[in-house]
Amino acid sequence: QKEVEQDPGPLSVPEGAIVSLNCTYSNSAFQYFMWYRQYSRKGPELLMYTYSSGNKEDGRFTAQVDKSSKYISLFIRDSQPSDSATYLCAVGLIQGAQKLVFGQGTRLTINP
Amino acid sequence: KAGVTQTPRYLIKTRGQQVTLSCSPISGHRSVSWYQQTPGQGLQFLFEYFSETQRNKGNFPGRFSGRQFSNSRSEMNVSTLELGDSALYLCASQEAGDPGNTIYFGEGSWLTVV
């Protein structure tokens, strides 16, 4: 079993839709949760990070963490064609914070 | 402020050869880590260096090695290349290796082994 499971998609939605991306993780020791966006042939770009259960909002993006269920989500409101990319969830430990464990990535396409 | 710089961006090597990839972190960042990204396995952690010392290591064979210099620049080396080593190799830097400091990735080095 992988430490982080993420549906690879692909996911295709119309412009303006609300997008929900999800990951589950197996180790309750993970305390650090991130979402990265990766455009084709580019390096991952950090979108959001959080340590605690609950919601964290940044513009059109909301990250949600439920530690009791070991479940993390990213919601994108009013999706735009420029949001088309691969979205990667990542988890980490407070000790050794750079040793991130990534999900497989979900390829998202927003259709105009 | 310049981002994480990786060189070379693209390279093709033959099985059995070795390769060295270079990473210059963001100025002031002392923690550098390396990741391998493939379509099948996704992004996997290789190792992390902080103040010239390897602090964390992933589950890769000893053919994969790295080092960090006093100016925080880092190199990784892969010896006796195999076809399965074809991947995007990403370098990431962080200000102090502590949680809460954003981890920035470079554009990556695309390695093709033929």
CSV table of C-alpha atoms in Angstrom, one decimal:
chain,number,residue,atom,x,y,z
A,1,GLN,CA,0.0,0.0,0.0
A,2,LYS,CA,1.3,3.4,-0.9
A,3,GLU,CA,1.8,5.9,1.9
A,4,VAL,CA,-0.2,8.5,-0.1
A,5,GLU,CA,-3.0,7.6,-2.5
A,6,GLN,CA,-4.3,10.0,-5.0
A,7,ASP,CA,-6.6,9.4,-8.0
A,8,PRO,CA,-4.5,10.1,-11.1
A,9,GLY,CA,-7.5,11.1,-13.1
A,10,PRO,CA,-7.5,12.6,-15.7
A,11,LEU,CA,-10.2,15.0,-14.6
A,12,SER,CA,-11.9,17.2,-17.1
A,13,VAL,CA,-14.4,19.9,-16.1
A,14,PRO,CA,-16.0,23.0,-17.7
A,15,GLU,CA,-14.7,26.5,-16.9
A,16,GLY,CA,-16.3,27.9,-13.7
A,17,ALA,CA,-16.9,24.5,-12.1
A,18,ILE,CA,-15.9,23.7,-8.5
A,19,VAL,CA,-13.1,21.1,-8.6
A,20,SER,CA,-12.4,18.7,-5.7
A,21,LEU,CA,-9.1,16.9,-5.5
A,22,ASN,CA,-8.5,14.3,-2.8
A,23,CYS,CA,-5.8,12.2,-1.2
A,24,THR,CA,-5.6,9.7,1.6
A,25,TYR,CA,-2.5,8.9,3.6
A,26,SER,CA,-1.8,5.9,5.8
A,27,ASN,CA,0.6,7.1,8.5
A,28,SER,CA,-0.9,9.2,11.3
A,29,ALA,CA,2.6,10.5,12.1
A,30,PHE,CA,2.4,12.9,9.1
A,31,GLN,CA,1.8,16.4,10.4
A,32,TYR,CA,2.5,18.6,7.4
A,33,PHE,CA,0.2,18.8,4.4
A,34,MET,CA,0.8,20.5,1.1
A,35,TRP,CA,-0.7,20.9,-2.4
A,36,TYR,CA,1.5,21.5,-5.4
A,37,ARG,CA,0.6,22.5,-8.9
A,38,GLN,CA,2.8,21.3,-11.8
A,39,TYR,CA,2.5,22.5,-15.4
A,40,SER,CA,3.8,20.4,-18.2
A,41,ARG,CA,7.6,20.2,-18.2
A,42,LYS,CA,7.9,22.5,-15.2
A,43,GLY,CA,8.8,21.9,-11.6
A,44,PRO,CA,6.1,21.7,-8.9
A,45,GLU,CA,4.9,25.0,-7.5
A,46,LEU,CA,3.6,25.1,-3.9
A,47,LEU,CA,-0.1,26.2,-3.7
A,48,MET,CA,-0.9,25.7,-0.1
A,49,TYR,CA,0.4,24.1,3.1
A,50,THR,CA,-1.1,23.5,6.5
A,51,TYR,CA,-0.4,21.6,9.7
A,52,SER,CA,-3.8,21.3,11.3
A,53,SER,CA,-7.2,19.7,10.6
A,54,GLY,CA,-9.7,22.1,9.1
A,55,ASN,CA,-9.9,24.4,6.2
A,56,LYS,CA,-7.3,26.9,4.9
A,57,GLU,CA,-8.4,29.3,2.2
A,58,ASP,CA,-6.3,31.3,-0.3
A,59,GLY,CA,-8.3,33.1,-3.0
A,60,ARG,CA,-10.1,30.5,-5.1
A,61,PHE,CA,-8.2,27.6,-3.4
A,62,THR,CA,-9.3,25.9,-0.2
A,63,ALA,CA,-7.2,23.1,1.4
A,64,GLN,CA,-9.0,20.8,3.8
A,65,VAL,CA,-7.4,18.3,6.2
A,66,ASP,CA,-9.1,15.7,8.3
A,67,LYS,CA,-6.4,14.0,10.4
A,68,SER,CA,-8.9,11.6,12.0
A,69,SER,CA,-9.7,10.2,8.6
A,70,LYS,CA,-6.3,10.8,7.1
A,71,TYR,CA,-7.9,12.6,4.3
A,72,ILE,CA,-6.8,15.8,2.5
A,73,SER,CA,-8.6,17.8,-0.2
A,74,LEU,CA,-8.1,20.8,-2.4
A,75,PHE,CA,-11.1,22.7,-3.7
A,76,ILE,CA,-10.8,25.1,-6.6
A,77,ARG,CA,-13.7,27.5,-7.0
A,78,ASP,CA,-14.5,29.3,-10.3
A,79,SER,CA,-12.0,27.1,-12.2
A,80,GLN,CA,-10.1,28.7,-15.1
A,81,PRO,CA,-8.4,27.2,-18.1
A,82,SER,CA,-5.1,28.4,-16.6
A,83,ASP,CA,-5.8,26.0,-13.7
A,84,SER,CA,-5.2,23.1,-16.1
A,85,ALA,CA,-2.2,21.2,-14.6
A,86,THR,CA,-1.3,18.3,-12.5
A,87,TYR,CA,-2.0,18.7,-8.9
A,88,LEU,CA,0.1,16.8,-6.3
A,89,CYS,CA,-0.7,16.3,-2.7
A,90,ALA,CA,2.3,15.9,-0.4
A,91,VAL,CA,2.7,15.0,3.3
A,92,GLY,CA,5.6,15.3,5.6
A,93,LEU,CA,6.9,14.9,9.1
A,94,ILE,CA,7.8,17.8,11.3
A,95,GLN,CA,11.2,16.1,11.9
A,96,GLY,CA,12.9,15.9,8.5
A,97,ALA,CA,10.6,18.3,6.9
A,98,GLN,CA,12.1,18.1,3.5
A,99,LYS,CA,11.4,14.3,3.1
A,100,LEU,CA,8.0,14.8,1.5
A,101,VAL,CA,5.9,11.9,0.3
A,102,PHE,CA,3.8,12.7,-2.7
A,103,GLY,CA,0.6,11.4,-4.2
A,104,GLN,CA,0.7,10.2,-7.8
A,105,GLY,CA,-0.8,13.5,-9.0
A,106,THR,CA,-4.2,14.3,-10.6
A,107,ARG,CA,-4.1,15.7,-14.2
A,108,LEU,CA,-6.8,18.4,-14.4
A,109,THR,CA,-8.2,20.0,-17.5
A,110,ILE,CA,-10.5,23.0,-17.4
A,111,ASN,CA,-12.4,23.3,-20.7
A,112,PRO,CA,-13.4,26.9,-21.8
B,1,LYS,CA,15.5,36.9,-6.1
B,2,ALA,CA,16.5,34.1,-8.4
B,3,GLY,CA,14.8,30.7,-8.0
B,4,VAL,CA,16.2,27.3,-7.8
B,5,THR,CA,18.5,26.7,-10.8
B,6,GLN,CA,19.2,23.3,-12.1
B,7,THR,CA,21.7,22.3,-14.9
B,8,PRO,CA,21.6,20.8,-17.4
B,9,ARG,CA,18.0,20.9,-18.3
B,10,TYR,CA,18.0,18.1,-20.7
B,11,LEU,CA,20.6,15.3,-21.3
B,12,ILE,CA,20.8,11.9,-22.9
B,13,LYS,CA,23.2,9.3,-21.6
B,14,THR,CA,24.0,5.7,-22.5
B,15,ARG,CA,23.4,2.7,-20.2
B,16,GLY,CA,26.4,2.2,-18.0
B,17,GLN,CA,27.6,5.8,-18.0
B,18,GLN,CA,27.4,8.1,-15.1
B,19,VAL,CA,25.8,11.5,-14.8
B,20,THR,CA,26.2,14.6,-12.5
B,21,LEU,CA,23.4,17.0,-12.1
B,22,SER,CA,23.8,20.4,-10.4
B,23,CYS,CA,21.5,22.6,-8.3
B,24,SER,CA,21.9,26.1,-7.1
B,25,PRO,CA,19.4,26.9,-4.3
B,26,ILE,CA,17.7,30.2,-3.6
B,27,SER,CA,20.2,32.6,-2.0
B,28,GLY,CA,20.2,32.1,1.7
B,29,HIS,CA,18.6,28.6,1.6
B,30,ARG,CA,20.8,26.0,3.3
B,31,SER,CA,18.6,22.9,2.8
B,32,VAL,CA,18.6,21.2,-0.5
B,33,SER,CA,16.8,18.0,-1.4
B,34,TRP,CA,16.5,15.9,-4.6
B,35,TYR,CA,13.5,14.1,-6.0
B,36,GLN,CA,13.0,11.7,-8.9
B,37,GLN,CA,9.8,11.9,-10.9
B,38,THR,CA,8.7,9.2,-13.3
B,39,PRO,CA,5.3,8.5,-14.8
B,40,GLY,CA,5.1,5.1,-13.0
B,41,GLN,CA,6.4,6.0,-9.5
B,42,GLY,CA,5.6,9.7,-9.3
B,43,LEU,CA,7.7,12.0,-7.2
B,44,GLN,CA,10.1,10.1,-4.9
B,45,PHE,CA,12.5,11.5,-2.3
B,46,LEU,CA,16.2,10.8,-3.0
B,47,PHE,CA,18.1,12.7,-0.3
B,48,GLU,CA,18.4,16.0,1.6
B,49,TYR,CA,21.5,18.0,2.5
B,50,PHE,CA,21.8,20.7,5.1
B,51,SER,CA,25.0,22.5,5.8
B,52,GLU,CA,27.0,20.0,3.7
B,53,THR,CA,25.7,17.0,5.6
B,54,GLN,CA,23.2,14.4,4.3
B,55,ARG,CA,20.3,14.6,6.8
B,56,ASN,CA,17.7,12.3,5.1
B,57,LYS,CA,17.9,9.6,2.6
B,58,GLY,CA,15.2,7.8,0.5
B,59,ASN,CA,15.0,4.2,-0.7
B,60,PHE,CA,17.3,4.4,-3.7
B,61,PRO,CA,20.3,2.2,-4.4
B,62,GLY,CA,23.9,3.3,-3.7
B,63,ARG,CA,24.3,4.3,-7.3
B,64,PHE,CA,22.5,7.5,-6.4
B,65,SER,CA,24.7,9.9,-4.4
B,66,GLY,CA,24.9,13.5,-3.7
B,67,ARG,CA,26.9,16.2,-2.0
B,68,GLN,CA,26.5,19.8,-0.9
B,69,PHE,CA,29.2,22.5,-1.0
B,70,SER,CA,29.9,25.3,1.5
B,71,ASN,CA,27.9,27.7,-0.7
B,72,SER,CA,24.9,25.4,-0.4
B,73,ARG,CA,25.1,24.4,-4.1
B,74,SER,CA,24.4,20.7,-4.5
B,75,GLU,CA,25.2,18.0,-7.0
B,76,MET,CA,23.8,14.5,-7.4
B,77,ASN,CA,25.5,11.7,-9.2
B,78,VAL,CA,24.1,8.5,-10.7
B,79,SER,CA,26.6,5.9,-11.7
B,80,THR,CA,26.2,2.9,-13.9
B,81,LEU,CA,23.0,4.3,-15.5
B,82,GLU,CA,20.1,2.0,-16.2
B,83,LEU,CA,17.2,2.5,-18.6
B,84,GLY,CA,14.9,2.9,-15.5
B,85,ASP,CA,16.9,5.9,-14.4
B,86,SER,CA,15.2,7.9,-17.1
B,87,ALA,CA,13.3,10.6,-15.2
B,88,LEU,CA,12.9,14.2,-14.3
B,89,TYR,CA,15.3,15.0,-11.4
B,90,LEU,CA,14.0,17.8,-9.3
B,91,CYS,CA,16.0,19.9,-6.7
B,92,ALA,CA,14.2,21.7,-3.9
B,93,SER,CA,15.5,24.3,-1.5
B,94,GLN,CA,14.3,25.5,1.8
B,95,GLU,CA,15.4,28.4,4.0
B,96,ALA,CA,16.5,26.5,7.1
B,97,GLY,CA,15.2,23.0,6.7
B,98,ASP,CA,12.5,23.7,9.2
B,99,PRO,CA,8.7,23.1,8.7
B,100,GLY,CA,6.8,26.3,7.9
B,101,ASN,CA,9.4,27.5,5.5
B,102,THR,CA,8.2,27.0,1.9
B,103,ILE,CA,9.9,24.4,-0.2
B,104,TYR,CA,10.7,25.6,-3.7
B,105,PHE,CA,11.4,23.4,-6.6
B,106,GLY,CA,13.6,24.0,-9.6
B,107,GLU,CA,12.5,23.3,-13.2
B,108,GLY,CA,14.3,19.9,-13.1
B,109,SER,CA,16.8,18.0,-15.2
B,110,TRP,CA,15.3,15.7,-17.8
B,111,LEU,CA,17.5,12.6,-18.0
B,112,THR,CA,17.0,10.0,-20.8
B,113,VAL,CA,19.1,6.8,-20.7
B,114,VAL,CA,19.3,4.9,-24.0
